[in-house]
Amino acid sequence: MSEPRGEKQSKKKKRKERKRREEEEEQEEEEEERGESKENSERVILRGIFKVGKKSHDVLLSQTRLTWTPIVPETPTGEAAPRRPGVLRLQDVFSVKVKRRRAAGQVGGAVLGVALFWCRRRGRRLEEETLHLHNASVETTHTWYEQVKELIAGFPSRPRALKVFINPSSHKKEAVHVYREHVAPLFKMADIRTDITVTERKGHALSVIKECKLDQFDGVVCVGGDGSVAELCHALVLRAQLDADQPEKPVRPAIPVGIIPAGSTDVVSCSVHGVRDPVTAALHIVLGHLQQVDMCSFWCLGELLRFGFSAMFGFGGRSLARAEKKRWMPSTQRREYALVKTLAKLRPEECQLSFLPAKKSNHSLFGCRGHDQDQDQDQDQSRDQDQDQEPEGEESWRTNQGQYLSISIMSIPCLSPHAPRGLAPNTSVANGSASLIAVQNASRSEFVKHLKRFNSSGGEFSFSFVEIQPVAAVRLRPRSVIGCEDDSEDEGEAKTSPIMHRGEGDPKTSPIMHRGRAAFPWNIDGELLEVAGEVLVRVHPRLIFLYGEEVDEAESSVSCSCF
């Protein structure tokens, strides 16, 4: 006799329920085992009762984190209400202080507990937050204070002493205010000792670095624009060469560079922070977030011009040259005036352009135009920093002669609010190569379309006259020096000593005019350099450490009113 249908369904339901309970019990046992393993690896150092807000919490401190769980009384059924613990990673904590109740002018005061100052991420921005743990016990408070302070002091990359350079003339001349209002309080809170130099002229930071006892500091900080940053990085590499007694090749500086943005575009800061925010930059420094960054060296007739991150010839150089003649204008108006004026007088430059392709690159600059950025991103990420990208031989170089409106060489993406994806979105800060972007002669309207797309979602290289290539070295010879016998000298070998002794803009030592030839304006990291002769650019992988972390896109965009 068969069972009723209802009983069959009931038994089937019970079997499913029993199986589900068995699976849940097995899962709970596995979670308990994982929890025990995690508890063993995350041994509790301290445990105590503190008030967080208005409620009492059970607070646990381990080697890497602090957790607090609300203490909730049991319900009438005898079951405790579910509790969700708060978690704070100690790697995000940069300071701990003892809280006291003090009257005005009072020294000391009743102990209230401890305050932990930590960093919260909101998109690409970092913000300061505070966690208050209230406990009136003097012994408990000081025990927790000393233990947390010891733990956060154990992060090796965090600086304890910094050399700070402030450029008071950068952009809107707000660098001193930015440092005092937004940066100095964070450094003081993190117990970082600072030695400050307010620069008085171009080359001032270079001369100070030459004589400075760098072993007394854990890092160097620049408050200024791209030109100030490039000057400081250039000075540190030269100093490292002198200290290592290796003038023939670049040497990685022993200490990193922190960048507090206070310029007009701040492309280097945006490339390692993602935002032009001094608090974000300061917190990256305080927390010791480090990354290696590629740099370039720029040579003319065997003499080192400087180390830097980016260079623009043609349109970019001429725009900057015009802007520099209107220094009396506000920075934004000056930049837009120079842009419009250069577009109105747009003309190509006859050049001989040679490049050494980056390793593991099969693309040809002069045979495959209009590459999309995704085609050029497959670069070797594990190339060693000390690998020197020397020109290998004339047969390895690829050469073309033609008319160019603009030529750019960039070892970093050069992100900015004006170009959120960067002027060179097909490269990164540490892929061991630079992006060569060559814009051949075209109509003014087509060239403007190319420029406007830097501020949009992409397609800036999808023009037949735009060519892009990852390179290890570039050699650019303008028309007026093509065929001159003086340029046959082997670049970079005749005079390889670092020119630490040279001042910025010294007419006796700078290569602005050489043997009566016309000088061509170059925009190197936002600074105008007029060079008469062939320029050789070499890429040096991971040459310097910067505080920050690599990002793919800047936070926001700004449209130019002249377009």
XYZ file of C-alpha atoms in Angstrom:
563
model
C 0.000 0.000 0.000
C 1.548 3.279 -1.071
C 2.018 6.204 1.293
C -0.253 9.215 0.950
C 1.138 11.957 -1.214
C 1.205 14.433 1.662
C 3.333 12.117 3.833
C 5.804 11.581 0.964
C 6.218 15.329 0.546
C 6.619 15.748 4.303
C 9.358 13.090 4.492
C 11.118 14.577 1.475
C 10.997 17.998 3.078
C 12.407 16.613 6.330
C 15.266 14.906 4.481
C 16.128 18.163 2.731
C 15.983 20.037 6.035
C 18.225 17.455 7.735
C 20.713 17.606 4.883
C 20.724 21.410 5.031
C 21.408 21.334 8.793
C 24.251 18.873 8.304
C 25.797 21.109 5.653
C 25.448 24.146 7.914
C 27.077 22.276 10.811
C 29.976 21.252 8.568
C 30.328 24.834 7.358
C 30.308 26.140 10.953
C 32.987 23.619 11.933
C 35.139 24.751 8.989
C 34.628 28.409 9.919
C 35.573 27.640 13.527
C 38.725 25.904 12.339
C 39.577 28.866 10.093
C 38.805 31.244 12.960
C 41.107 29.336 15.308
C 43.839 29.387 12.675
C 43.352 33.124 12.138
C 43.296 33.733 15.892
C 46.578 31.901 16.228
C 48.143 33.950 13.440
C 46.496 37.153 14.733
C 47.379 36.722 18.398
C 45.516 39.157 20.653
C 48.039 41.489 22.287
C 45.638 43.554 24.399
C 41.977 43.314 25.319
C 39.905 45.851 27.192
C 36.605 47.603 27.658
C 36.278 51.064 26.098
C 33.446 53.349 25.203
C 33.176 54.041 21.481
C 30.601 56.745 21.078
C 28.073 56.217 23.873
C 28.264 52.409 24.083
C 30.718 50.086 25.764
C 32.738 47.857 23.455
C 34.984 44.866 23.794
C 38.205 46.044 22.107
C 40.930 43.688 20.866
C 44.362 44.681 19.597
C 46.426 42.296 17.464
C 49.637 42.721 15.490
C 47.832 44.085 12.436
C 44.390 45.303 13.451
C 42.131 46.701 16.111
C 38.563 45.415 16.462
C 35.746 46.621 18.686
C 32.468 44.793 19.300
C 29.497 46.345 21.132
C 28.647 44.742 24.455
C 24.917 43.981 24.186
C 22.858 42.429 27.036
C 21.072 39.163 26.379
C 17.473 39.190 25.216
C 14.655 37.764 27.401
C 15.001 34.475 25.499
C 18.613 34.176 26.650
C 20.085 34.787 23.210
C 22.513 37.590 22.542
C 21.620 40.029 19.802
C 23.842 39.802 16.709
C 26.975 41.945 17.035
C 28.908 43.409 14.129
C 32.479 44.327 15.082
C 34.326 47.356 13.782
C 37.753 46.775 12.280
C 40.666 49.176 11.828
C 43.899 48.079 10.149
C 46.976 49.406 11.881
C 48.584 50.089 8.509
C 46.010 52.882 8.135
C 46.790 54.386 11.569
C 49.431 57.124 11.536
C 49.196 58.542 15.054
C 47.925 57.772 18.560
C 47.445 60.311 21.362
C 46.299 60.244 24.993
C 43.029 62.121 25.442
C 42.762 64.431 28.473
C 40.193 66.823 29.896
C 41.863 70.219 30.042
C 40.746 73.679 30.945
C 42.050 76.690 29.074
C 45.782 77.059 29.730
C 45.907 73.887 31.826
C 48.834 71.486 31.541
C 47.953 67.824 31.967
C 44.394 67.008 32.964
C 42.265 63.968 33.680
C 42.819 61.010 31.361
C 39.875 60.205 29.115
C 41.320 57.434 26.921
C 43.192 57.212 23.609
C 42.555 58.664 20.150
C 43.723 56.869 17.007
C 44.200 58.990 13.896
C 43.806 57.003 10.712
C 43.340 57.332 6.987
C 40.034 56.650 5.220
C 39.823 56.137 1.464
C 37.116 57.919 -0.485
C 37.735 57.066 -4.106
C 41.265 58.240 -4.842
C 41.252 60.728 -1.990
C 42.638 59.989 1.471
C 40.992 61.663 4.445
C 41.943 61.945 8.084
C 39.605 60.218 10.563
C 39.732 59.738 14.348
C 38.678 56.780 16.496
C 38.081 57.720 20.159
C 38.445 54.962 22.775
C 37.225 56.283 26.131
C 38.543 54.796 29.378
C 39.212 56.731 32.585
C 41.872 54.296 33.838
C 45.318 55.912 33.651
C 47.111 52.551 33.644
C 44.913 51.046 30.917
C 45.129 54.163 28.762
C 48.923 54.375 28.888
C 49.317 50.630 28.265
C 47.230 50.853 25.108
C 48.893 54.085 24.030
C 52.411 52.655 24.293
C 51.475 49.396 22.584
C 49.707 51.014 19.619
C 52.526 53.534 19.228
C 55.092 50.711 19.143
C 53.114 48.774 16.535
C 52.633 51.692 14.105
C 56.290 52.640 14.514
C 57.207 49.225 13.129
C 56.292 50.054 9.517
C 59.726 50.503 7.902
C 58.745 52.787 4.997
C 57.231 55.493 7.198
C 59.425 58.599 7.478
C 60.576 60.064 10.773
C 62.527 63.020 9.355
C 61.892 64.924 6.125
C 63.678 67.641 4.176
C 60.995 69.974 2.787
C 61.396 72.356 -0.174
C 58.659 74.961 -0.755
C 58.467 76.976 -3.965
C 56.618 80.193 -2.974
C 56.320 81.329 -6.609
C 54.518 78.304 -8.036
C 51.099 78.818 -9.688
C 49.006 81.136 -7.479
C 51.822 81.546 -4.925
C 49.891 79.495 -2.379
C 52.542 76.851 -1.657
C 53.494 78.232 1.769
C 49.828 78.487 2.784
C 49.080 74.971 1.496
C 51.941 73.523 3.503
C 51.128 75.350 6.744
C 47.377 74.738 6.642
C 47.100 71.205 5.250
C 50.438 69.417 5.455
C 52.390 70.621 8.503
C 49.633 69.603 11.007
C 49.635 66.034 9.653
C 53.430 65.802 9.811
C 53.360 67.115 13.390
C 50.614 64.687 14.384
C 52.676 61.791 12.990
C 55.748 63.000 14.941
C 57.726 63.660 11.768
C 60.652 66.045 12.155
C 60.985 68.511 9.257
C 63.698 70.832 7.979
C 62.205 73.451 5.646
C 63.828 75.418 2.829
C 61.790 78.065 0.993
C 63.429 78.315 -2.422
C 64.372 81.753 -3.701
C 65.273 81.046 -7.328
C 65.549 78.330 -9.950
C 68.356 75.974 -9.063
C 68.135 76.755 -5.325
C 66.974 73.215 -4.461
C 69.773 71.824 -6.635
C 72.421 73.780 -4.726
C 70.968 72.788 -1.332
C 70.831 69.088 -2.254
C 74.476 69.278 -3.286
C 75.570 70.216 0.249
C 72.770 68.636 2.302
C 73.460 65.728 4.686
C 70.819 63.453 3.217
C 71.574 60.587 5.606
C 69.775 62.597 8.305
C 66.468 62.330 6.452
C 64.108 59.526 5.416
C 62.695 61.438 2.463
C 62.537 64.731 0.601
C 59.292 66.642 0.051
C 58.556 69.184 -2.675
C 55.702 71.682 -2.325
C 55.285 73.154 -5.790
C 54.537 72.384 -9.421
C 55.991 69.987 -11.960
C 59.052 72.128 -12.572
C 59.956 72.106 -8.876
C 59.393 68.361 -8.666
C 61.576 67.682 -11.709
C 64.352 69.932 -10.392
C 64.384 68.121 -7.052
C 64.350 64.637 -8.630
C 67.083 65.725 -11.031
C 69.178 66.972 -8.098
C 68.733 63.745 -6.125
C 69.830 61.552 -9.054
C 72.911 63.707 -9.621
C 73.708 63.586 -5.898
C 73.349 59.793 -5.938
C 75.782 59.612 -8.875
C 78.331 61.715 -7.013
C 77.935 59.758 -3.768
C 78.359 56.458 -5.639
C 81.212 57.871 -7.765
C 79.444 56.593 -10.895
C 79.099 59.586 -13.239
C 78.725 57.337 -16.280
C 75.247 55.985 -15.405
C 72.224 57.137 -13.391
C 72.049 55.900 -9.788
C 68.815 55.464 -7.860
C 68.628 57.896 -4.911
C 68.561 56.272 -1.483
C 65.601 58.327 -0.242
C 62.161 58.844 -1.815
C 60.460 62.057 -2.925
C 57.073 63.251 -1.711
C 55.043 65.659 -3.858
C 52.587 68.164 -2.386
C 50.756 69.608 -5.436
C 50.829 73.400 -5.642
C 51.261 74.007 -9.382
C 48.996 74.697 -12.330
C 48.733 71.155 -13.738
C 50.689 68.856 -11.357
C 50.888 65.933 -13.796
C 53.516 64.088 -11.739
C 51.440 64.368 -8.569
C 48.262 63.268 -10.374
C 50.116 60.289 -11.858
C 51.026 58.971 -8.389
C 48.012 60.210 -6.400
C 45.118 60.477 -8.865
C 44.042 63.827 -7.391
C 45.464 67.317 -6.863
C 44.843 67.250 -3.116
C 47.534 68.204 -0.566
C 45.942 66.153 2.224
C 45.938 63.006 0.072
C 49.573 63.621 -0.880
C 50.584 64.245 2.761
C 48.860 61.074 3.970
C 50.637 58.994 1.320
C 53.905 60.372 2.712
C 52.944 59.846 6.364
C 51.848 56.240 5.737
C 54.951 55.473 3.670
C 53.211 54.433 0.444
C 56.106 53.999 -1.998
C 56.400 53.155 -5.672
C 59.220 53.062 -8.176
C 58.958 55.446 -11.129
C 60.762 55.600 -14.478
C 62.709 58.717 -15.445
C 64.371 60.033 -18.591
C 67.709 61.713 -19.155
C 67.987 64.482 -21.760
C 71.283 65.070 -23.593
C 72.534 67.593 -26.143
C 75.905 67.213 -27.890
C 77.139 64.811 -25.242
C 76.158 67.029 -22.306
C 73.474 66.124 -19.794
C 70.703 68.709 -19.789
C 68.671 67.185 -16.960
C 66.719 64.209 -15.682
C 62.933 64.401 -15.935
C 59.661 62.650 -16.659
C 58.312 64.209 -19.863
C 59.266 66.425 -22.791
C 57.334 68.128 -25.583
C 58.778 69.570 -28.787
C 56.884 71.610 -31.360
C 53.425 72.695 -30.254
C 54.024 71.990 -26.552
C 57.375 73.764 -26.513
C 56.171 76.803 -28.478
C 53.066 77.177 -26.271
C 55.194 77.247 -23.140
C 57.643 79.723 -24.703
C 54.771 82.113 -25.464
C 53.319 81.667 -21.974
C 56.663 82.497 -20.368
C 56.657 85.880 -22.138
C 53.358 86.749 -20.419
C 54.303 86.024 -16.808
C 52.381 89.122 -15.719
C 49.099 87.418 -16.668
C 47.203 85.121 -14.257
C 48.318 81.543 -14.840
C 45.056 80.276 -16.374
C 44.747 83.235 -18.761
C 48.412 82.985 -19.661
C 48.088 79.293 -20.520
C 44.956 79.796 -22.639
C 46.423 82.819 -24.413
C 49.549 80.839 -25.331
C 47.448 77.908 -26.529
C 45.254 80.030 -28.810
C 48.197 82.056 -30.121
C 50.198 78.928 -30.939
C 47.214 77.356 -32.676
C 46.741 80.526 -34.736
C 50.363 80.334 -35.870
C 50.440 76.559 -36.107
C 53.220 75.290 -38.313
C 55.186 72.039 -38.556
C 58.885 71.595 -37.916
C 61.108 69.610 -40.272
C 62.822 66.962 -38.125
C 64.814 63.775 -38.296
C 63.227 61.510 -35.688
C 64.916 58.297 -34.580
C 63.870 55.917 -31.831
C 64.973 52.696 -30.191
C 61.901 50.480 -29.650
C 61.290 49.224 -26.148
C 62.026 45.559 -25.637
C 59.194 43.117 -26.331
C 57.540 45.669 -28.625
C 56.697 44.641 -32.189
C 54.952 47.868 -33.185
C 56.458 50.193 -35.755
C 56.015 53.918 -35.347
C 56.427 54.695 -39.014
C 54.480 51.757 -40.342
C 51.429 51.447 -38.086
C 49.537 54.655 -37.287
C 46.675 55.530 -35.001
C 47.220 52.778 -32.434
C 44.642 52.496 -29.709
C 46.119 52.539 -26.213
C 45.159 48.908 -25.532
C 47.497 47.760 -28.296
C 50.519 49.281 -26.579
C 49.948 48.269 -22.944
C 51.527 44.815 -23.075
C 54.919 45.838 -21.708
C 57.320 43.971 -19.488
C 56.435 44.897 -15.884
C 59.327 43.015 -14.299
C 62.263 44.794 -15.946
C 65.003 45.446 -13.428
C 65.649 49.057 -12.406
C 69.377 48.806 -12.894
C 69.068 47.723 -16.519
C 70.520 50.677 -18.422
C 68.683 51.385 -21.655
C 71.737 52.295 -23.740
C 71.415 52.717 -27.496
C 72.492 49.369 -28.902
C 73.607 50.232 -32.403
C 72.568 52.139 -35.463
C 70.936 49.060 -36.967
C 68.541 48.911 -33.970
C 67.367 52.482 -34.423
C 64.461 53.372 -36.693
C 64.610 56.733 -38.398
C 62.250 58.941 -40.330
C 62.473 62.506 -41.597
C 59.368 64.613 -41.989
C 57.266 67.519 -40.795
C 55.849 67.308 -37.273
C 53.437 69.550 -35.396
C 54.207 67.961 -32.046
C 56.541 65.321 -30.608
C 56.161 64.114 -27.015
C 58.280 61.684 -24.986
C 56.715 60.684 -21.649
C 57.878 58.090 -19.145
C 54.732 58.507 -16.990
C 51.039 58.797 -18.028
C 51.000 62.547 -17.205
C 47.510 62.570 -15.702
C 45.900 65.924 -14.954
C 42.423 67.417 -14.538
C 42.717 68.600 -18.160
C 43.563 65.061 -19.357
C 42.089 62.560 -16.858
C 43.412 59.546 -18.766
C 46.748 61.234 -19.249
C 48.706 62.722 -22.123
C 50.285 59.263 -22.534
C 47.603 56.785 -21.381
C 49.394 53.905 -23.096
C 52.249 53.930 -20.576
C 52.571 53.568 -16.797
C 54.887 54.951 -14.149
C 57.145 51.895 -13.983
C 56.945 49.806 -17.160
C 60.532 50.514 -18.212
C 59.669 52.469 -21.362
C 58.476 55.867 -22.498
C 55.637 56.741 -24.849
C 56.698 58.497 -28.048
C 53.766 60.412 -29.564
C 54.524 61.993 -32.944
C 51.912 64.204 -34.615
C 52.686 64.763 -38.279
C 51.578 67.760 -40.316
C 47.794 68.162 -40.472
C 45.162 70.859 -40.770
C 44.477 73.083 -37.794
C 40.957 71.700 -37.353
C 42.184 68.095 -37.288
C 44.917 68.964 -34.809
C 42.380 70.671 -32.518
C 40.214 67.529 -32.637
C 43.236 65.522 -31.531
C 43.858 67.906 -28.611
C 40.219 68.018 -27.481
C 40.026 64.243 -27.185
C 42.546 64.259 -24.344
C 39.734 65.672 -22.224
C 37.209 63.069 -23.373
C 36.862 59.300 -23.128
C 39.559 58.498 -25.655
C 40.344 58.251 -29.331
C 43.062 60.906 -29.220
C 45.385 58.631 -31.212
C 42.847 57.390 -33.733
C 44.014 59.817 -36.426
C 46.098 58.916 -39.455
C 48.583 61.685 -38.656
C 49.174 60.571 -35.033
C 51.771 57.877 -34.381
C 52.577 56.255 -31.049
C 55.328 53.865 -29.949
C 56.828 52.550 -26.680
C 60.521 53.403 -26.761
C 63.748 52.982 -24.818
C 65.443 56.011 -26.392
C 64.654 58.844 -28.811
C 66.909 61.062 -30.907
C 65.427 64.260 -32.361
C 67.320 66.464 -34.814
C 65.557 69.638 -36.045
C 66.035 70.792 -39.638
C 68.576 73.542 -38.893
C 71.067 71.045 -37.454
C 70.566 68.230 -39.967
C 73.822 67.549 -41.707
C 75.961 69.708 -39.414
C 79.327 68.128 -38.740
C 79.272 69.191 -35.102
C 76.394 66.792 -34.397
C 78.310 63.661 -35.338
C 79.699 63.387 -31.816
C 78.705 60.223 -29.950
C 75.925 61.330 -27.580
C 76.395 60.876 -23.891
C 80.001 59.647 -24.004
C 82.105 62.725 -24.603
C 81.092 64.401 -21.337
C 79.418 62.091 -18.875
C 80.172 63.889 -15.609
C 77.017 65.040 -13.826
C 76.796 68.814 -14.045
C 75.876 69.347 -10.388
C 77.836 72.605 -10.339
C 75.748 74.300 -13.007
C 73.108 76.820 -12.134
C 69.753 77.093 -13.875
C 69.774 79.547 -16.786
C 73.505 80.292 -16.675
C 74.238 81.641 -20.186
C 77.822 80.422 -19.977
C 76.875 76.820 -19.356
C 73.369 76.246 -20.715
C 72.983 74.956 -24.292
C 70.478 77.623 -25.318
C 72.631 78.855 -28.190
C 75.434 76.710 -29.539
C 77.879 78.108 -32.093
C 75.349 80.602 -33.404
C 72.562 78.154 -34.193
C 68.901 78.887 -33.580
C 67.470 77.495 -30.362
C 64.314 75.371 -30.271
C 61.926 75.574 -27.283
C 61.376 72.344 -25.308
C 58.793 71.860 -22.594
C 60.505 69.535 -20.108
C 58.270 68.880 -17.089
C 56.603 72.264 -17.471
C 59.906 74.150 -17.612
C 61.132 75.953 -20.728
C 64.488 74.786 -22.062
C 65.751 76.236 -25.341
C 68.172 73.887 -27.057
C 70.219 74.406 -30.214
C 71.110 70.963 -31.459
C 70.089 67.341 -31.481
C 68.467 66.029 -28.304
C 68.900 62.447 -27.119
C 66.397 61.054 -24.612
C 67.061 57.836 -22.697
C 64.650 55.952 -20.436
C 65.925 54.696 -17.079
C 63.543 52.136 -15.528
C 62.484 52.636 -11.910
C 65.127 55.246 -11.274
C 63.438 56.966 -8.328
C 61.006 56.266 -5.489
C 57.984 58.541 -5.104
C 55.430 58.543 -2.298
C 52.051 57.512 -3.690
C 50.453 54.682 -5.617
C 49.853 54.184 -9.309
C 46.430 55.142 -10.656
C 44.824 54.728 -14.067
C 42.852 57.952 -14.244
C 42.702 61.354 -12.572
C 39.712 62.160 -10.374
C 38.054 64.861 -12.493
C 38.393 66.795 -15.713
C 38.529 70.497 -16.463
C 37.542 71.841 -19.853
C 39.522 74.573 -21.503
C 37.388 77.651 -22.257
C 39.361 78.375 -25.426
C 37.966 75.270 -27.163
